[in-house]
Amino acid sequence: NRPKRCPFTRRRRTLAMDKVIVIDAKGHLFGRLASIVSKQLLQGQHVVVVRTEGICMSGGMVRRRMAHDRYKNKRMNTNPKKGPYHYTSPSRIFWKTVRGMLPHKTVRGAAAFERFKAYEGIPAPYDKVKRAVVPEALKVLRLGEGHRFCVLGDFCEQIGWKHGAIVKELEAKRQTAASEYWAQKKEANSKFAAAKAAANAQLGDLQQLIEATGY
């Protein structure tokens, strides 16, 4: 006989969501975006965060540097190479923050963390995908007027990140290609609209024929 399950306990079920949400992180507040992303991951959503170098952090650069200097002193006393590890790239810093908001040592948390990716810039698979923003985490909506803030990419360059110039160069190339594609698409749409209007003009008024057929 199968043992009965305790009626006071219930299994947690996570809905599997195949759709991947790509978030453009530029202009978002660091902690608010990380908390919203972690909540979505636990609910079964696949999330990709791009342009992490454009994330904003509340507080000026001096205050952020002082907090990071205190953070760098946290290490294992007997063998520092066992951790904790202090990352310098924007995507890795955001990745570690999201990991801290997940129970990543449990099965549920590890499965949620596998559904998350973060990148600097917008790499090739996601540059042709529609990107979303999170209004609850936008700096212009959540940070008070006049409050100091700093950009994560600038902060990382001060603490040792050496690839900021490369990311800016690749982003400039991507934006140029996107502008050319959008210009070609607008031209094609205008030609299609003109051809459609010309075809409708040749057909004339079809209202009588439509009414005769019963529509």
PDB file of C-alpha atoms in Angstrom:
ATOM      1  CA  ASN A   1       0.000   0.000   0.000  1.00  0.00           C
ATOM      2  CA  ARG A   2       1.168   3.503  -0.828  1.00  0.00           C
ATOM      3  CA  PRO A   3       1.724   5.692   2.222  1.00  0.00           C
ATOM      4  CA  LYS A   4      -0.647   8.614   2.528  1.00  0.00           C
ATOM      5  CA  ARG A   5       0.772  12.061   2.110  1.00  0.00           C
ATOM      6  CA  CYS A   6       0.358  14.417   5.017  1.00  0.00           C
ATOM      7  CA  PRO A   7      -2.664  16.669   4.306  1.00  0.00           C
ATOM      8  CA  PHE A   8      -0.878  19.681   5.814  1.00  0.00           C
ATOM      9  CA  THR A   9       1.945  19.585   3.279  1.00  0.00           C
ATOM     10  CA  ARG A  10       1.600  20.260  -0.394  1.00  0.00           C
ATOM     11  CA  ARG A  11       3.956  20.082  -3.310  1.00  0.00           C
ATOM     12  CA  ARG A  12       5.096  23.248  -4.933  1.00  0.00           C
ATOM     13  CA  ARG A  13       4.397  23.221  -8.635  1.00  0.00           C
ATOM     14  CA  THR A  14       6.190  25.573 -11.005  1.00  0.00           C
ATOM     15  CA  LEU A  15       4.619  26.358 -14.347  1.00  0.00           C
ATOM     16  CA  ALA A  16       6.993  25.742 -17.237  1.00  0.00           C
ATOM     17  CA  MET A  17       7.130  28.766 -19.534  1.00  0.00           C
ATOM     18  CA  ASP A  18       8.872  28.198 -22.858  1.00  0.00           C
ATOM     19  CA  LYS A  19       8.791  31.841 -23.941  1.00  0.00           C
ATOM     20  CA  VAL A  20      11.996  33.762 -23.234  1.00  0.00           C
ATOM     21  CA  ILE A  21      11.648  37.365 -22.058  1.00  0.00           C
ATOM     22  CA  VAL A  22      14.548  39.619 -23.091  1.00  0.00           C
ATOM     23  CA  ILE A  23      14.932  42.676 -20.847  1.00  0.00           C
ATOM     24  CA  ASP A  24      16.899  45.748 -21.895  1.00  0.00           C
ATOM     25  CA  ALA A  25      18.461  46.717 -18.567  1.00  0.00           C
ATOM     26  CA  LYS A  26      19.651  50.186 -19.558  1.00  0.00           C
ATOM     27  CA  GLY A  27      18.118  52.839 -17.311  1.00  0.00           C
ATOM     28  CA  HIS A  28      16.841  50.399 -14.663  1.00  0.00           C
ATOM     29  CA  LEU A  29      17.678  50.461 -10.975  1.00  0.00           C
ATOM     30  CA  PHE A  30      19.979  47.631  -9.919  1.00  0.00           C
ATOM     31  CA  GLY A  31      18.202  46.138  -6.895  1.00  0.00           C
ATOM     32  CA  ARG A  32      14.645  46.608  -8.123  1.00  0.00           C
ATOM     33  CA  LEU A  33      15.392  44.906 -11.427  1.00  0.00           C
ATOM     34  CA  ALA A  34      17.213  42.022  -9.716  1.00  0.00           C
ATOM     35  CA  SER A  35      14.302  41.365  -7.322  1.00  0.00           C
ATOM     36  CA  ILE A  36      11.713  41.376 -10.111  1.00  0.00           C
ATOM     37  CA  VAL A  37      13.842  39.080 -12.282  1.00  0.00           C
ATOM     38  CA  SER A  38      14.397  36.625  -9.430  1.00  0.00           C
ATOM     39  CA  LYS A  39      10.661  36.492  -8.712  1.00  0.00           C
ATOM     40  CA  GLN A  40       9.901  35.728 -12.357  1.00  0.00           C
ATOM     41  CA  LEU A  41      12.550  33.003 -12.410  1.00  0.00           C
ATOM     42  CA  LEU A  42      10.964  31.274  -9.421  1.00  0.00           C
ATOM     43  CA  GLN A  43       7.615  31.348 -11.216  1.00  0.00           C
ATOM     44  CA  GLY A  44       9.103  29.415 -14.149  1.00  0.00           C
ATOM     45  CA  GLN A  45       9.901  32.249 -16.555  1.00  0.00           C
ATOM     46  CA  HIS A  46      13.006  32.261 -18.767  1.00  0.00           C
ATOM     47  CA  VAL A  47      14.688  35.674 -18.518  1.00  0.00           C
ATOM     48  CA  VAL A  48      17.611  37.144 -20.471  1.00  0.00           C
ATOM     49  CA  VAL A  49      18.976  40.534 -19.381  1.00  0.00           C
ATOM     50  CA  VAL A  50      21.024  42.494 -21.933  1.00  0.00           C
ATOM     51  CA  ARG A  51      22.952  45.777 -21.729  1.00  0.00           C
ATOM     52  CA  THR A  52      23.751  45.266 -18.061  1.00  0.00           C
ATOM     53  CA  GLU A  53      26.450  47.922 -18.345  1.00  0.00           C
ATOM     54  CA  GLY A  54      23.649  50.510 -18.505  1.00  0.00           C
ATOM     55  CA  ILE A  55      22.072  49.593 -15.149  1.00  0.00           C
ATOM     56  CA  CYS A  56      21.866  52.482 -12.671  1.00  0.00           C
ATOM     57  CA  MET A  57      22.750  52.245  -8.986  1.00  0.00           C
ATOM     58  CA  SER A  58      21.425  54.724  -6.451  1.00  0.00           C
ATOM     59  CA  GLY A  59      24.132  56.667  -4.641  1.00  0.00           C
ATOM     60  CA  GLY A  60      27.125  58.475  -6.034  1.00  0.00           C
ATOM     61  CA  MET A  61      30.290  56.890  -7.354  1.00  0.00           C
ATOM     62  CA  VAL A  62      32.289  57.639  -4.187  1.00  0.00           C
ATOM     63  CA  ARG A  63      29.738  55.895  -1.985  1.00  0.00           C
ATOM     64  CA  ARG A  64      29.662  52.885  -4.324  1.00  0.00           C
ATOM     65  CA  ARG A  65      33.450  52.667  -4.297  1.00  0.00           C
ATOM     66  CA  MET A  66      33.560  52.765  -0.498  1.00  0.00           C
ATOM     67  CA  ALA A  67      30.983  49.971  -0.274  1.00  0.00           C
ATOM     68  CA  HIS A  68      32.942  47.907  -2.795  1.00  0.00           C
ATOM     69  CA  ASP A  69      36.186  48.390  -0.840  1.00  0.00           C
ATOM     70  CA  ARG A  70      34.469  46.980   2.250  1.00  0.00           C
ATOM     71  CA  TYR A  71      33.075  44.132   0.150  1.00  0.00           C
ATOM     72  CA  LYS A  72      36.527  43.229  -1.193  1.00  0.00           C
ATOM     73  CA  ASN A  73      37.717  42.515   2.348  1.00  0.00           C
ATOM     74  CA  LYS A  74      35.253  39.637   2.639  1.00  0.00           C
ATOM     75  CA  ARG A  75      37.232  36.482   1.936  1.00  0.00           C
ATOM     76  CA  MET A  76      38.017  33.062   3.339  1.00  0.00           C
ATOM     77  CA  ASN A  77      40.650  33.505   6.036  1.00  0.00           C
ATOM     78  CA  THR A  78      42.590  30.288   5.495  1.00  0.00           C
ATOM     79  CA  ASN A  79      42.322  29.923   1.698  1.00  0.00           C
ATOM     80  CA  PRO A  80      41.072  33.023  -0.160  1.00  0.00           C
ATOM     81  CA  LYS A  81      41.020  31.293  -3.557  1.00  0.00           C
ATOM     82  CA  LYS A  82      38.012  29.285  -2.367  1.00  0.00           C
ATOM     83  CA  GLY A  83      35.924  32.441  -2.326  1.00  0.00           C
ATOM     84  CA  PRO A  84      33.986  34.599  -2.112  1.00  0.00           C
ATOM     85  CA  TYR A  85      34.827  35.780  -5.609  1.00  0.00           C
ATOM     86  CA  HIS A  86      34.680  39.488  -6.427  1.00  0.00           C
ATOM     87  CA  TYR A  87      33.575  39.933 -10.036  1.00  0.00           C
ATOM     88  CA  THR A  88      34.277  43.093 -12.019  1.00  0.00           C
ATOM     89  CA  SER A  89      32.108  42.714 -15.143  1.00  0.00           C
ATOM     90  CA  PRO A  90      28.572  44.194 -15.057  1.00  0.00           C
ATOM     91  CA  SER A  91      26.836  41.010 -16.189  1.00  0.00           C
ATOM     92  CA  ARG A  92      28.618  38.916 -13.577  1.00  0.00           C
ATOM     93  CA  ILE A  93      27.875  41.377 -10.762  1.00  0.00           C
ATOM     94  CA  PHE A  94      24.181  41.364 -11.691  1.00  0.00           C
ATOM     95  CA  TRP A  95      24.296  37.564 -12.061  1.00  0.00           C
ATOM     96  CA  LYS A  96      25.641  37.201  -8.518  1.00  0.00           C
ATOM     97  CA  THR A  97      23.029  39.581  -7.120  1.00  0.00           C
ATOM     98  CA  VAL A  98      20.198  37.577  -8.685  1.00  0.00           C
ATOM     99  CA  ARG A  99      21.759  34.381  -7.357  1.00  0.00           C
ATOM    100  CA  GLY A 100      21.709  35.864  -3.856  1.00  0.00           C
ATOM    101  CA  MET A 101      17.954  36.423  -4.181  1.00  0.00           C
ATOM    102  CA  LEU A 102      17.304  32.785  -5.130  1.00  0.00           C
ATOM    103  CA  PRO A 103      17.505  29.634  -2.999  1.00  0.00           C
ATOM    104  CA  HIS A 104      20.110  28.389  -5.473  1.00  0.00           C
ATOM    105  CA  LYS A 105      21.234  25.469  -3.285  1.00  0.00           C
ATOM    106  CA  THR A 106      17.834  23.795  -3.474  1.00  0.00           C
ATOM    107  CA  VAL A 107      16.447  21.936  -6.480  1.00  0.00           C
ATOM    108  CA  ARG A 108      13.803  24.585  -7.114  1.00  0.00           C
ATOM    109  CA  GLY A 109      16.256  27.453  -6.826  1.00  0.00           C
ATOM    110  CA  ALA A 110      18.891  25.784  -8.994  1.00  0.00           C
ATOM    111  CA  ALA A 111      16.309  25.107 -11.701  1.00  0.00           C
ATOM    112  CA  ALA A 112      15.197  28.752 -11.546  1.00  0.00           C
ATOM    113  CA  PHE A 113      18.775  30.010 -11.758  1.00  0.00           C
ATOM    114  CA  GLU A 114      19.393  27.940 -14.903  1.00  0.00           C
ATOM    115  CA  ARG A 115      16.638  29.918 -16.621  1.00  0.00           C
ATOM    116  CA  PHE A 116      18.578  33.179 -16.230  1.00  0.00           C
ATOM    117  CA  LYS A 117      21.235  34.776 -18.463  1.00  0.00           C
ATOM    118  CA  ALA A 118      22.899  38.196 -18.393  1.00  0.00           C
ATOM    119  CA  TYR A 119      25.096  39.896 -20.995  1.00  0.00           C
ATOM    120  CA  GLU A 120      26.949  43.111 -21.674  1.00  0.00           C
ATOM    121  CA  GLY A 121      25.673  44.697 -24.859  1.00  0.00           C
ATOM    122  CA  ILE A 122      23.203  42.770 -26.993  1.00  0.00           C
ATOM    123  CA  PRO A 123      24.779  39.591 -28.446  1.00  0.00           C
ATOM    124  CA  ALA A 124      23.764  38.063 -31.759  1.00  0.00           C
ATOM    125  CA  PRO A 125      20.800  35.827 -30.835  1.00  0.00           C
ATOM    126  CA  TYR A 126      18.970  38.637 -29.026  1.00  0.00           C
ATOM    127  CA  ASP A 127      19.686  41.653 -31.232  1.00  0.00           C
ATOM    128  CA  LYS A 128      16.753  40.711 -33.485  1.00  0.00           C
ATOM    129  CA  VAL A 129      14.339  39.924 -30.658  1.00  0.00           C
ATOM    130  CA  LYS A 130      11.822  42.346 -29.224  1.00  0.00           C
ATOM    131  CA  ARG A 131      13.144  43.636 -25.917  1.00  0.00           C
ATOM    132  CA  ALA A 132      11.099  44.667 -22.889  1.00  0.00           C
ATOM    133  CA  VAL A 133      11.491  47.114 -20.023  1.00  0.00           C
ATOM    134  CA  VAL A 134      10.274  46.865 -16.429  1.00  0.00           C
ATOM    135  CA  PRO A 135       8.370  50.033 -15.458  1.00  0.00           C
ATOM    136  CA  GLU A 136       8.545  49.130 -11.752  1.00  0.00           C
ATOM    137  CA  ALA A 137      12.359  49.338 -11.922  1.00  0.00           C
ATOM    138  CA  LEU A 138      12.965  52.301 -14.246  1.00  0.00           C
ATOM    139  CA  LYS A 139      15.167  55.007 -12.750  1.00  0.00           C
ATOM    140  CA  VAL A 140      13.096  57.874 -14.147  1.00  0.00           C
ATOM    141  CA  LEU A 141      10.028  56.508 -12.358  1.00  0.00           C
ATOM    142  CA  ARG A 142      11.521  55.230  -9.096  1.00  0.00           C
ATOM    143  CA  LEU A 143      14.481  57.417  -8.190  1.00  0.00           C
ATOM    144  CA  GLY A 144      13.672  60.791  -6.680  1.00  0.00           C
ATOM    145  CA  GLU A 145      14.549  63.932  -8.565  1.00  0.00           C
ATOM    146  CA  GLY A 146      17.998  65.210  -7.696  1.00  0.00           C
ATOM    147  CA  HIS A 147      19.160  61.963  -6.091  1.00  0.00           C
ATOM    148  CA  ARG A 148      22.631  60.834  -7.010  1.00  0.00           C
ATOM    149  CA  PHE A 149      23.220  57.686  -9.014  1.00  0.00           C
ATOM    150  CA  CYS A 150      25.979  56.016 -10.998  1.00  0.00           C
ATOM    151  CA  VAL A 151      26.040  53.671 -13.988  1.00  0.00           C
ATOM    152  CA  LEU A 152      27.187  50.095 -13.449  1.00  0.00           C
ATOM    153  CA  GLY A 153      29.454  50.102 -16.518  1.00  0.00           C
ATOM    154  CA  ASP A 154      31.352  53.193 -15.347  1.00  0.00           C
ATOM    155  CA  PHE A 155      31.644  51.737 -11.853  1.00  0.00           C
ATOM    156  CA  CYS A 156      33.023  48.431 -13.178  1.00  0.00           C
ATOM    157  CA  GLU A 157      35.642  50.239 -15.260  1.00  0.00           C
ATOM    158  CA  GLN A 158      36.911  51.868 -12.064  1.00  0.00           C
ATOM    159  CA  ILE A 159      37.209  48.567 -10.201  1.00  0.00           C
ATOM    160  CA  GLY A 160      39.079  46.696 -12.942  1.00  0.00           C
ATOM    161  CA  TRP A 161      36.751  45.814 -15.828  1.00  0.00           C
ATOM    162  CA  LYS A 162      38.792  46.178 -19.032  1.00  0.00           C
ATOM    163  CA  HIS A 163      36.280  45.473 -21.797  1.00  0.00           C
ATOM    164  CA  GLY A 164      34.106  48.576 -21.682  1.00  0.00           C
ATOM    165  CA  ALA A 165      35.625  50.080 -24.857  1.00  0.00           C
ATOM    166  CA  ILE A 166      35.103  46.823 -26.786  1.00  0.00           C
ATOM    167  CA  VAL A 167      31.453  46.649 -25.727  1.00  0.00           C
ATOM    168  CA  LYS A 168      30.889  50.273 -26.807  1.00  0.00           C
ATOM    169  CA  GLU A 169      32.466  49.563 -30.201  1.00  0.00           C
ATOM    170  CA  LEU A 170      30.321  46.471 -30.763  1.00  0.00           C
ATOM    171  CA  GLU A 171      27.205  48.343 -29.643  1.00  0.00           C
ATOM    172  CA  ALA A 172      27.950  51.129 -32.146  1.00  0.00           C
ATOM    173  CA  LYS A 173      28.192  48.551 -34.952  1.00  0.00           C
ATOM    174  CA  ARG A 174      24.947  46.921 -33.870  1.00  0.00           C
ATOM    175  CA  GLN A 175      23.096  50.236 -33.735  1.00  0.00           C
ATOM    176  CA  THR A 176      24.362  51.193 -37.189  1.00  0.00           C
ATOM    177  CA  ALA A 177      23.162  47.894 -38.652  1.00  0.00           C
ATOM    178  CA  ALA A 178      19.823  48.266 -36.869  1.00  0.00           C
ATOM    179  CA  SER A 179      19.361  51.787 -38.278  1.00  0.00           C
ATOM    180  CA  GLU A 180      20.037  50.549 -41.811  1.00  0.00           C
ATOM    181  CA  TYR A 181      17.594  47.667 -41.356  1.00  0.00           C
ATOM    182  CA  TRP A 182      14.882  49.994 -40.032  1.00  0.00           C
ATOM    183  CA  ALA A 183      15.343  52.407 -42.964  1.00  0.00           C
ATOM    184  CA  GLN A 184      14.994  49.534 -45.450  1.00  0.00           C
ATOM    185  CA  LYS A 185      11.942  48.216 -43.620  1.00  0.00           C
ATOM    186  CA  LYS A 186      10.198  51.620 -43.674  1.00  0.00           C
ATOM    187  CA  GLU A 187      10.908  51.944 -47.382  1.00  0.00           C
ATOM    188  CA  ALA A 188       9.504  48.470 -48.058  1.00  0.00           C
ATOM    189  CA  ASN A 189       6.397  49.223 -45.970  1.00  0.00           C
ATOM    190  CA  SER A 190       5.769  52.469 -47.838  1.00  0.00           C
ATOM    191  CA  LYS A 191       6.104  50.688 -51.207  1.00  0.00           C
ATOM    192  CA  PHE A 192       3.707  47.973 -50.059  1.00  0.00           C
ATOM    193  CA  ALA A 193       1.160  50.552 -48.894  1.00  0.00           C
ATOM    194  CA  ALA A 194       1.433  52.433 -52.209  1.00  0.00           C
ATOM    195  CA  ALA A 195       0.982  49.215 -54.232  1.00  0.00           C
ATOM    196  CA  LYS A 196      -2.011  48.250 -52.108  1.00  0.00           C
ATOM    197  CA  ALA A 197      -3.621  51.644 -52.621  1.00  0.00           C
ATOM    198  CA  ALA A 198      -3.004  51.439 -56.392  1.00  0.00           C
ATOM    199  CA  ALA A 199      -4.550  47.968 -56.571  1.00  0.00           C
ATOM    200  CA  ASN A 200      -7.611  49.109 -54.624  1.00  0.00           C
ATOM    201  CA  ALA A 201      -7.982  52.086 -56.965  1.00  0.00           C
ATOM    202  CA  GLN A 202      -7.989  49.777 -60.006  1.00  0.00           C
ATOM    203  CA  LEU A 203     -10.665  47.559 -58.485  1.00  0.00           C
ATOM    204  CA  GLY A 204     -12.984  50.497 -57.886  1.00  0.00           C
ATOM    205  CA  ASP A 205     -15.949  50.424 -55.539  1.00  0.00           C
ATOM    206  CA  LEU A 206     -16.739  46.834 -54.558  1.00  0.00           C
ATOM    207  CA  GLN A 207     -19.428  47.655 -52.001  1.00  0.00           C
ATOM    208  CA  GLN A 208     -22.294  46.592 -54.303  1.00  0.00           C
ATOM    209  CA  LEU A 209     -20.616  43.251 -55.041  1.00  0.00           C
ATOM    210  CA  ILE A 210     -20.002  42.643 -51.333  1.00  0.00           C
ATOM    211  CA  GLU A 211     -23.638  43.402 -50.471  1.00  0.00           C
ATOM    212  CA  ALA A 212     -24.840  41.130 -53.294  1.00  0.00           C
ATOM    213  CA  THR A 213     -22.912  38.177 -51.895  1.00  0.00           C
ATOM    214  CA  GLY A 214     -24.573  38.624 -48.501  1.00  0.00           C
ATOM    215  CA  TYR A 215     -21.751  40.117 -46.462  1.00  0.00           C
TER     216      TYR A 215
END
